[in-house]
XYZ file of C-alpha atoms in Angstrom:
658
model
C -61.484 4.295 0.916
C -57.760 4.998 1.289
C -55.433 2.244 0.046
C -52.084 2.441 1.836
C -48.722 0.691 1.736
C -46.597 1.194 4.855
C -42.928 0.279 5.315
C -41.283 0.669 8.713
C -37.536 1.217 8.461
C -34.863 1.862 11.045
C -34.921 5.618 10.405
C -38.133 6.479 8.514
C -41.628 5.042 8.249
C -42.909 5.385 4.675
C -46.485 5.678 3.388
C -47.805 5.370 -0.165
C -51.540 6.007 -0.426
C -54.373 6.377 -2.892
C -57.316 8.535 -1.912
C -59.858 8.337 -4.739
C -57.898 9.101 -7.919
C -55.127 10.885 -6.032
C -51.812 9.220 -5.183
C -49.557 10.574 -2.446
C -46.456 9.753 -0.402
C -45.483 10.604 3.147
C -42.459 9.957 5.373
C -41.939 10.491 9.087
C -39.294 9.433 11.584
C -39.742 5.912 12.939
C -40.357 5.216 16.632
C -37.995 2.293 17.348
C -39.263 1.737 20.899
C -42.783 1.137 19.527
C -43.005 1.056 15.698
C -46.819 1.195 15.845
C -46.679 4.789 17.157
C -45.268 6.186 13.890
C -47.756 4.166 11.833
C -50.762 5.375 13.812
C -49.451 8.949 13.705
C -49.129 8.748 9.908
C -52.574 7.180 9.472
C -54.155 9.899 11.606
C -52.614 12.539 9.342
C -53.521 10.814 6.066
C -56.720 8.891 6.694
C -58.395 9.864 9.961
C -62.096 9.010 9.790
C -61.815 7.202 6.443
C -62.023 3.525 5.562
C -58.511 2.101 5.196
C -57.060 -0.853 3.286
C -53.483 -1.321 4.495
C -50.571 -3.520 3.436
C -47.686 -3.275 5.882
C -44.082 -4.462 5.987
C -42.891 -4.966 9.533
C -39.485 -5.413 11.187
C -40.969 -6.645 14.471
C -40.209 -10.353 13.888
C -36.685 -9.603 12.642
C -35.867 -7.329 15.573
C -37.272 -9.831 18.078
C -34.656 -12.349 16.887
C -31.722 -9.963 16.443
C -32.304 -8.259 19.795
C -33.321 -11.484 21.581
C -36.594 -9.951 22.724
C -38.984 -12.697 21.662
C -41.452 -14.613 23.793
C -40.614 -17.156 26.479
C -41.049 -20.216 24.281
C -40.846 -23.960 24.889
C -40.196 -26.915 22.579
C -41.893 -30.320 22.674
C -40.236 -32.978 20.525
C -39.417 -36.689 20.496
C -37.621 -37.969 23.573
C -33.888 -37.904 22.856
C -34.140 -35.046 20.336
C -34.514 -32.155 22.818
C -31.119 -30.663 21.930
C -31.392 -30.791 18.147
C -31.619 -26.990 17.819
C -28.437 -26.658 19.879
C -26.458 -29.408 18.125
C -27.472 -28.176 14.664
C -24.977 -28.913 11.894
C -21.201 -28.789 11.618
C -21.141 -25.705 9.393
C -19.076 -22.743 10.658
C -20.088 -19.396 9.210
C -16.694 -17.920 10.181
C -14.276 -20.671 9.238
C -11.039 -19.063 10.482
C -12.418 -17.405 13.631
C -10.779 -19.292 16.526
C -13.187 -17.743 19.029
C -16.269 -18.711 17.001
C -19.276 -19.807 19.034
C -22.718 -20.764 17.800
C -25.610 -18.513 18.683
C -27.490 -19.591 21.800
C -30.826 -21.174 20.752
C -33.938 -19.040 21.147
C -35.417 -21.786 23.357
C -33.198 -22.603 26.384
C -32.408 -26.160 27.446
C -34.680 -26.106 30.514
C -37.686 -25.373 28.260
C -37.023 -28.189 25.781
C -39.049 -31.310 26.547
C -39.040 -34.799 25.040
C -42.143 -36.985 24.894
C -42.090 -40.745 24.131
C -43.557 -41.713 20.772
C -42.172 -42.381 17.322
C -43.390 -42.655 13.737
C -41.485 -44.379 10.955
C -40.692 -42.567 7.706
C -43.684 -44.373 6.201
C -45.994 -42.775 8.766
C -46.500 -46.085 10.609
C -46.542 -45.761 14.406
C -43.519 -47.487 15.973
C -43.964 -46.227 19.567
C -47.292 -44.838 20.880
C -47.376 -41.249 22.117
C -46.652 -41.043 25.871
C -49.728 -39.193 27.163
C -48.772 -39.561 30.852
C -45.390 -37.922 30.228
C -47.138 -35.228 28.194
C -49.314 -34.395 31.232
C -46.137 -33.950 33.300
C -44.674 -31.653 30.643
C -47.815 -29.506 30.695
C -47.391 -29.032 34.464
C -43.809 -27.827 33.880
C -44.993 -25.452 31.140
C -47.391 -23.859 33.628
C -44.718 -23.642 36.340
C -42.367 -21.824 33.945
C -45.064 -19.377 32.718
C -44.325 -20.279 29.087
C -45.819 -17.828 26.539
C -45.585 -19.932 23.366
C -44.915 -23.556 22.393
C -43.243 -25.172 19.370
C -44.118 -28.806 18.630
C -41.833 -30.692 16.239
C -41.934 -34.486 15.943
C -40.062 -36.787 13.575
C -41.910 -37.559 10.321
C -44.883 -35.380 11.226
C -44.852 -34.216 7.598
C -45.878 -37.782 6.645
C -48.546 -38.140 9.350
C -49.296 -35.251 11.756
C -51.450 -37.372 14.105
C -49.099 -37.177 17.109
C -48.603 -33.414 16.746
C -52.363 -32.890 16.577
C -52.902 -34.935 19.752
C -50.311 -32.798 21.550
C -51.997 -29.622 20.326
C -55.373 -30.774 21.676
C -53.775 -31.394 25.067
C -52.178 -27.919 25.045
C -55.340 -25.975 24.114
C -56.433 -25.437 27.766
C -53.217 -23.484 28.402
C -54.564 -20.701 26.166
C -51.193 -19.856 24.593
C -49.995 -20.043 20.937
C -48.890 -23.462 19.658
C -46.771 -23.798 16.494
C -46.930 -27.230 14.819
C -44.039 -28.141 12.548
C -46.197 -29.898 9.950
C -48.155 -26.664 9.492
C -45.140 -24.346 9.443
C -42.837 -26.533 7.309
C -44.012 -29.909 6.039
C -40.555 -31.106 4.944
C -37.806 -33.469 6.031
C -34.529 -32.360 7.717
C -35.604 -32.243 11.334
C -33.020 -29.625 12.369
C -34.206 -27.008 9.883
C -37.863 -27.860 10.529
C -37.375 -27.620 14.298
C -35.429 -24.352 14.002
C -38.080 -22.767 11.767
C -40.898 -23.865 14.071
C -39.006 -22.691 17.183
C -38.379 -19.265 15.645
C -42.073 -19.010 14.774
C -43.019 -19.776 18.385
C -40.432 -17.246 19.590
C -41.622 -14.299 17.474
C -45.367 -14.905 17.038
C -46.506 -13.476 20.423
C -44.507 -10.288 19.785
C -46.009 -9.996 16.327
C -49.485 -10.656 17.706
C -49.116 -7.854 20.271
C -47.839 -5.476 17.582
C -50.576 -6.262 15.073
C -53.206 -6.128 17.816
C -52.057 -2.599 18.698
C -52.604 -1.568 15.075
C -55.954 -3.365 14.891
C -57.122 -1.539 18.037
C -56.710 1.750 16.151
C -58.465 0.462 13.021
C -62.230 0.188 12.732
C -64.347 -2.775 11.651
C -64.455 -1.601 8.022
C -60.656 -1.335 7.771
C -58.427 -4.187 6.581
C -54.779 -4.952 7.354
C -52.463 -7.271 5.406
C -48.850 -8.056 6.255
C -46.030 -8.481 3.750
C -44.257 -11.845 3.741
C -40.609 -12.610 3.066
C -41.644 -14.495 -0.103
C -42.879 -11.343 -1.859
C -46.601 -11.814 -1.179
C -48.991 -10.552 1.463
C -51.149 -12.422 3.979
C -53.932 -11.397 6.334
C -53.087 -9.999 9.753
C -54.617 -13.095 11.393
C -52.330 -15.429 9.432
C -49.289 -13.245 10.152
C -49.951 -13.447 13.890
C -49.883 -17.255 13.778
C -47.136 -17.741 11.158
C -44.880 -14.789 11.960
C -41.750 -16.592 10.752
C -43.005 -15.845 7.221
C -42.596 -12.075 7.843
C -38.893 -12.051 8.800
C -37.795 -10.063 5.683
C -41.127 -8.326 5.270
C -39.905 -4.794 4.480
C -37.031 -5.645 2.090
C -39.319 -8.081 0.248
C -41.697 -5.213 -0.537
C -38.864 -3.264 -2.119
C -37.751 -6.256 -4.170
C -41.289 -6.816 -5.492
C -41.706 -3.143 -6.381
C -38.326 -3.053 -8.116
C -39.065 -6.195 -10.132
C -42.511 -4.938 -11.202
C -41.283 -1.472 -12.240
C -38.171 -2.867 -13.915
C -40.267 -5.322 -15.931
C -42.687 -2.601 -17.042
C -39.755 -0.447 -18.197
C -38.291 -3.354 -20.181
C -35.474 -4.448 -17.878
C -35.664 -8.117 -16.920
C -32.080 -8.535 -15.680
C -31.695 -6.254 -12.687
C -29.711 -5.958 -9.483
C -31.778 -4.184 -6.844
C -30.004 -1.749 -4.538
C -32.061 -0.582 -1.558
C -30.105 1.784 0.694
C -32.043 3.042 3.666
C -31.113 4.690 6.920
C -29.846 1.588 8.728
C -28.859 -1.016 6.152
C -28.558 -1.842 2.462
C -30.416 -4.742 0.830
C -29.413 -6.145 -2.564
C -30.927 -8.871 -4.745
C -30.231 -10.247 -8.222
C -33.171 -10.970 -10.531
C -32.472 -12.777 -13.778
C -35.938 -12.498 -15.310
C -37.795 -13.461 -12.122
C -37.883 -12.896 -8.384
C -35.090 -14.953 -6.854
C -36.408 -17.225 -4.089
C -34.453 -19.281 -1.584
C -35.293 -21.756 1.162
C -31.817 -21.665 2.689
C -31.934 -18.437 4.680
C -30.707 -17.950 8.234
C -31.343 -15.143 10.697
C -28.769 -14.620 13.462
C -27.477 -18.126 12.753
C -30.876 -19.876 12.896
C -32.056 -21.661 9.716
C -35.399 -20.380 8.412
C -36.527 -22.793 5.699
C -39.690 -21.035 4.521
C -39.440 -19.488 1.015
C -37.922 -15.994 0.997
C -36.795 -13.597 -1.690
C -33.020 -14.051 -1.903
C -31.865 -10.768 -0.352
C -28.378 -9.995 0.984
C -28.112 -7.331 3.693
C -25.149 -5.320 4.967
C -24.964 -2.765 7.757
C -24.356 0.228 5.526
C -27.016 2.924 5.406
C -27.431 6.653 5.643
C -27.305 6.431 9.427
C -24.176 4.224 9.597
C -21.760 5.731 12.125
C -18.176 6.680 11.227
C -15.492 6.164 13.860
C -11.840 5.277 14.397
C -11.116 1.652 15.309
C -8.407 0.393 17.687
C -5.868 0.425 14.874
C -6.626 4.108 14.156
C -8.292 3.249 10.856
C -11.533 4.826 9.684
C -14.567 2.568 10.107
C -18.159 2.987 8.885
C -21.017 0.936 10.409
C -22.508 -1.516 11.037
C -23.733 0.522 14.025
C -26.403 3.028 13.016
C -27.693 6.246 14.547
C -31.189 5.205 13.420
C -34.078 7.587 13.941
C -33.047 8.434 17.507
C -30.713 10.208 17.903
C -30.129 10.117 14.141
C -27.340 11.798 12.127
C -25.731 14.938 13.513
C -27.479 17.104 10.904
C -30.899 15.966 12.181
C -30.228 18.023 15.310
C -29.857 15.433 18.091
C -27.073 13.062 17.053
C -23.441 13.484 18.060
C -21.712 10.820 15.935
C -20.928 11.432 12.265
C -22.863 9.301 9.776
C -22.910 8.659 6.023
C -25.777 11.159 5.690
C -23.640 13.812 7.398
C -20.769 13.115 4.975
C -23.070 13.560 1.966
C -24.344 16.839 3.376
C -20.825 18.040 4.189
C -19.755 17.498 0.564
C -22.800 19.356 -0.752
C -24.487 16.270 -2.224
C -27.526 16.641 0.023
C -29.424 19.901 -0.258
C -30.560 20.836 3.254
C -33.383 23.173 2.153
C -35.103 20.497 0.032
C -34.850 17.458 2.318
C -38.263 15.726 2.462
C -39.643 18.467 0.238
C -38.593 21.098 2.772
C -40.578 19.475 5.597
C -37.332 18.699 7.408
C -34.290 21.015 7.276
C -30.804 19.628 7.775
C -28.338 21.616 9.918
C -25.094 21.939 7.926
C -23.451 24.195 10.533
C -23.568 21.499 13.215
C -21.194 19.355 11.171
C -18.101 21.572 11.364
C -16.990 20.756 14.905
C -17.410 16.942 14.810
C -15.908 16.686 11.309
C -12.855 18.733 12.273
C -12.416 16.705 15.478
C -12.581 13.303 13.742
C -10.482 14.555 10.806
C -7.696 15.674 13.168
C -7.807 12.276 14.869
C -7.495 10.533 11.484
C -4.809 12.863 10.154
C -7.048 14.028 7.296
C -8.720 17.181 6.139
C -12.464 17.380 6.768
C -13.184 16.935 3.046
C -10.878 13.899 2.855
C -12.675 12.464 5.883
C -16.109 12.921 4.294
C -15.009 11.357 0.999
C -13.322 8.540 2.912
C -16.554 7.780 4.787
C -18.481 7.529 1.523
C -15.747 5.441 -0.110
C -15.800 2.909 2.748
C -19.599 2.709 2.642
C -19.513 2.232 -1.144
C -16.942 -0.550 -0.804
C -19.155 -2.415 1.700
C -22.112 -2.164 -0.671
C -19.995 -3.163 -3.683
C -18.942 -6.303 -1.790
C -22.595 -7.121 -1.045
C -23.470 -6.930 -4.753
C -20.490 -9.119 -5.650
C -21.760 -11.759 -3.195
C -25.062 -12.089 -5.097
C -23.550 -11.743 -8.574
C -19.866 -12.565 -9.150
C -19.737 -15.233 -6.425
C -22.729 -16.961 -8.057
C -21.406 -16.833 -11.601
C -23.134 -13.651 -12.816
C -21.397 -10.691 -14.448
C -22.765 -7.401 -13.008
C -22.011 -5.703 -16.332
C -24.846 -7.725 -17.916
C -27.390 -6.303 -15.466
C -29.012 -2.943 -14.778
C -28.802 -1.494 -11.269
C -32.240 -0.547 -9.969
C -31.661 1.866 -7.107
C -34.128 2.908 -4.435
C -34.327 3.679 -0.738
C -33.880 7.147 0.721
C -30.077 7.094 0.357
C -29.722 4.944 -2.779
C -29.616 7.785 -5.291
C -26.648 9.379 -3.507
C -24.464 6.311 -4.058
C -25.855 4.425 -7.084
C -23.654 5.998 -9.769
C -20.465 5.427 -7.753
C -21.403 1.784 -7.144
C -22.217 1.214 -10.808
C -18.806 2.549 -11.810
C -17.054 0.255 -9.301
C -18.944 -2.763 -10.689
C -18.823 -1.805 -14.406
C -22.619 -1.671 -14.531
C -23.458 0.581 -17.501
C -26.968 1.705 -16.578
C -29.016 2.592 -13.482
C -32.796 2.949 -13.072
C -34.137 5.164 -10.310
C -37.960 5.118 -10.216
C -40.091 8.003 -9.064
C -40.192 8.413 -5.285
C -37.439 5.833 -4.749
C -37.409 6.441 -1.008
C -40.825 4.861 -0.635
C -40.571 2.045 -3.212
C -40.748 -0.634 -0.514
C -44.129 0.742 0.544
C -45.223 0.913 -3.109
C -44.069 -2.678 -3.653
C -46.441 -3.823 -0.933
C -49.361 -2.479 -2.970
C -48.002 -4.300 -6.034
C -47.606 -7.631 -4.225
C -49.811 -10.645 -4.853
C -51.453 -12.509 -1.990
C -49.266 -15.593 -1.780
C -49.475 -18.891 0.047
C -46.490 -21.245 -0.117
C -46.830 -24.964 0.599
C -44.358 -27.830 0.499
C -44.333 -31.563 1.102
C -41.536 -34.135 1.164
C -42.256 -37.036 -1.224
C -38.786 -38.633 -1.700
C -39.085 -40.171 -5.165
C -36.627 -40.664 -8.019
C -36.861 -40.619 -11.791
C -37.256 -44.418 -11.953
C -40.159 -44.837 -9.503
C -42.149 -41.735 -10.453
C -43.940 -40.231 -13.424
C -45.260 -36.828 -14.434
C -48.830 -37.946 -13.742
C -47.946 -39.452 -10.370
C -46.144 -36.328 -9.180
C -48.917 -34.122 -10.530
C -51.396 -36.004 -8.346
C -49.269 -35.242 -5.274
C -50.125 -31.562 -5.705
C -53.913 -31.999 -5.520
C -54.336 -31.708 -1.746
C -51.990 -28.703 -1.614
C -53.902 -27.002 -4.450
C -57.215 -27.508 -2.677
C -55.749 -26.101 0.519
C -54.335 -23.127 -1.397
C -57.692 -22.311 -2.995
C -59.524 -22.544 0.327
C -57.024 -20.380 2.198
C -56.820 -17.733 -0.536
C -60.604 -17.538 -0.654
C -60.495 -17.003 3.118
C -58.101 -14.113 2.406
C -60.774 -12.601 0.153
C -59.446 -13.712 -3.254
C -61.944 -14.841 -5.903
C -61.181 -18.235 -7.441
C -60.814 -16.824 -10.960
C -57.952 -14.578 -9.716
C -55.913 -17.494 -8.332
C -52.815 -18.826 -10.113
C -51.048 -22.040 -9.108
C -47.274 -22.350 -9.604
C -45.765 -25.826 -9.178
C -42.126 -26.561 -8.331
C -39.923 -29.516 -7.408
C -36.879 -29.669 -5.124
C -34.493 -31.915 -7.087
C -30.949 -33.244 -6.786
C -28.642 -35.957 -8.035
C -28.630 -39.071 -5.878
C -25.972 -38.651 -3.203
C -26.149 -34.856 -3.084
C -27.041 -33.134 0.190
C -28.974 -30.160 -1.140
C -31.572 -29.494 -3.808
C -32.357 -26.851 -6.412
C -35.864 -25.584 -7.105
C -37.122 -26.530 -10.603
C -40.422 -25.417 -12.194
C -42.626 -28.504 -12.665
C -43.347 -29.379 -16.288
C -43.532 -32.529 -18.413
C -39.802 -32.191 -19.065
C -38.890 -31.753 -15.402
C -35.913 -34.167 -15.545
C -34.296 -32.366 -18.487
C -35.050 -28.981 -16.923
C -33.262 -30.111 -13.778
C -30.151 -31.071 -15.784
C -30.219 -27.671 -17.536
C -30.648 -25.706 -14.316
C -27.989 -27.745 -12.523
C -25.523 -27.019 -15.309
C -26.376 -23.322 -15.235
C -25.955 -23.200 -11.461
C -22.921 -25.435 -10.940
C -21.343 -25.674 -14.392
C -21.983 -29.355 -15.120
C -24.643 -32.022 -15.656
C -24.458 -35.781 -15.058
C -27.074 -37.764 -16.977
C -25.639 -41.037 -15.667
C -26.710 -40.122 -12.134
C -30.216 -40.884 -10.867
C -32.269 -37.736 -10.258
C -34.237 -37.516 -7.000
C -37.430 -35.517 -6.389
C -37.244 -34.600 -2.703
C -40.034 -32.056 -2.123
C -42.951 -30.660 -4.070
C -43.705 -26.942 -3.704
C -46.869 -25.039 -4.490
C -47.082 -21.265 -4.726
C -50.747 -20.208 -4.731
C -51.023 -16.593 -5.910
C -54.053 -14.379 -5.585
C -53.895 -11.407 -7.967
C -55.325 -8.213 -6.396
C -55.906 -4.855 -8.064
C -52.575 -3.069 -8.404
C -51.445 0.537 -8.915
C -51.383 1.531 -12.570
C -48.056 2.760 -13.963
C -48.738 5.676 -16.322
C -46.886 5.955 -19.628
C -45.994 9.562 -20.521
C -45.466 11.321 -23.838
C -41.832 12.109 -24.585
C -40.851 15.791 -24.431
C -37.806 17.758 -25.495
C -34.344 16.744 -24.309
C -33.968 20.232 -22.825
C -35.419 20.419 -19.280
C -37.986 23.127 -18.472
C -36.454 26.346 -17.176
C -38.191 26.055 -13.801
C -36.719 22.558 -13.237
C -33.366 24.207 -12.466
C -33.685 25.447 -8.878
C -30.126 26.537 -8.174
C -26.387 26.036 -8.510
C -24.309 24.822 -5.558
C -20.725 23.838 -4.871
C -20.380 20.063 -4.572
C -17.186 18.103 -3.923
C -16.204 15.329 -6.383
C -12.737 13.712 -6.193
C -11.422 16.374 -3.781
C -12.486 19.153 -6.177
C -15.182 21.739 -5.473
C -17.383 21.786 -8.562
C -20.213 24.110 -9.570
C -23.209 21.792 -9.842
C -26.734 22.333 -11.123
C -29.595 21.440 -8.760
C -32.841 20.191 -10.335
C -36.313 19.497 -9.023
C -37.382 16.050 -10.203
C -41.055 16.999 -10.025
C -40.429 19.552 -12.815
C -38.463 17.227 -15.106
C -40.357 15.622 -18.016
C -40.054 12.336 -19.881
C -37.454 12.812 -22.624
C -35.354 15.373 -20.706
C -31.598 14.783 -20.611
C -29.030 16.037 -18.093
C -25.232 15.979 -18.002
C -23.244 15.459 -14.839
C -22.414 16.904 -12.462
C -25.953 17.461 -11.212
C -28.034 16.891 -8.101
C -31.719 16.031 -8.450
C -33.969 16.574 -5.450
C -37.367 15.049 -4.761
C -39.537 14.420 -1.735
C -38.266 10.973 -0.757
C -34.676 11.016 -2.020
C -31.757 12.937 -3.495
C -29.960 11.703 -6.620
C -26.364 12.565 -7.482
C -25.206 12.549 -11.122
C -21.382 12.699 -10.913
C -19.193 14.228 -13.649
C -18.638 10.749 -15.136
C -22.369 10.164 -15.773
C -25.405 11.547 -17.558
C -29.099 10.779 -17.355
C -32.498 10.996 -19.051
C -36.138 10.551 -18.019
C -37.878 7.601 -19.697
C -41.554 7.356 -20.675
C -42.529 5.939 -17.269
C -40.862 8.749 -15.333
C -37.846 6.629 -14.356
C -34.492 8.371 -14.144
C -32.006 6.404 -16.285
C -28.373 7.113 -15.381
C -25.716 6.113 -17.906
C -22.093 5.708 -16.863
C -19.610 7.182 -19.333
C -16.702 5.040 -20.520
């Protein structure tokens, strides 16, 4: 059997695989028009004719929303609430933009239908469900050739009876139906409706994509899909609850970074994942950071996700002159097609081209020599853009990298400084194909003293998928306060969710003895509009006060504390890749690790720089900057202001000099 983790990015599709006792990695260019093509091509090369166990991170759901290429979906809700996803809330994401307009909902007004019927917040029926009107709605659904349906009724999280009746009536249509009490069993009807609508919008696309992969696989093969919460689920579940896969790929990288950082002894890390199209960053203060307040393209997605901030700065980000004749980098990307100029087909300069122009990428060793970069093709476009900008070609290249670094620095400040964390107290864990080229410069900008770059950083997201638990997240609104609740009473509220978690994880193939239950509460002070997630323990009230003070800088013990939602995270622990601990060798690298000396530009100066092969470096080896370290999935730059050593787990530890 071959165990494989697969991450589809905007430029490359990455594979990590274990065949018997042998581990291997493989990268090939993505196929944006049909991502499944690159995956099937890679599987044919690595595992043709062999039994396969696959965990995959997909961008299909994300792209369906961003590109507005989802299914033709309809919404059925309470009469009078048809426009809730259009009205939304008063929040403006761009406060001073006078031309600001909300995103158009993924379900248009003519496909939003209201049905009579109403439950009270106690679950008592106030108005019976209007079955005659529902029959008329079904006729309209047929006339409009609807491909998917979202059903979201008030207080269905208390009693789902009306939603279940509607589902039974819709079954003869033979199309997917997303019920809000199954997708998100919580109050706040706008967020619940938005999340359910997005699920209905993306699920058919995800189903078609996964089905294409399943058609290639045989009956003995298995396919799991990475979720945004850092765990995997079966392909069948992912097809029905696709909203849980929105940040599938980045979540794999975050899980892998957290696992490897923890093993190496670093619990406070900032992850920096720079790929071909974008950069993803996340702060982890001893644990994976989860949020339920995410939004994609302006649409709230209230399922649990790893708290990841993304900016449009990657190796393929395009450099150009804006209308004010200033140099601009991204967010547009050359992607895999046509790609950077040095790939042979692109015509617009990218960040990757700038790194190659300055000598920081070594064309002969890119992807282990499987793909050669064309340095000569850069001269004409660099000279043309440099003349337009009034710069030399070297100044242009350094300017491109400086602008990209500034965008990524800002992203890290959003998740650290703006939330009360000092980056200097954390270690930067860098990965992604382009991360090693920029990590040291970012760390210096942010006063971060140390950087970890694991082995094969370009495929860490794929590796993280093999390290991920199988996770099921559940929630339920209970609306209690500290005066009318007790530890025992709240603990009993979890019982049905725990039973459901055990049953569904066993369906996913997890044995009961490998299941762990994690219990949380959404809590707030009475009168507040939003909650914070608190681990459930006997001292849950005091823990809330402590966490509130840590988050917002104050506590108020005179205020009544409310328990709004309960949350259950059911984790199934699979077998995971073993991280090998090496014996420490001499600080002096082996002679054959040095593979050449090249001229590299740092701060406008051409500097003789040693080039090393990472595969030949040993644990304990130390290097002084400037140096460039090449490996199959990435290139790492050690500037003159830094040095590095290899730790016992094979991680490259870069230290920034004062």
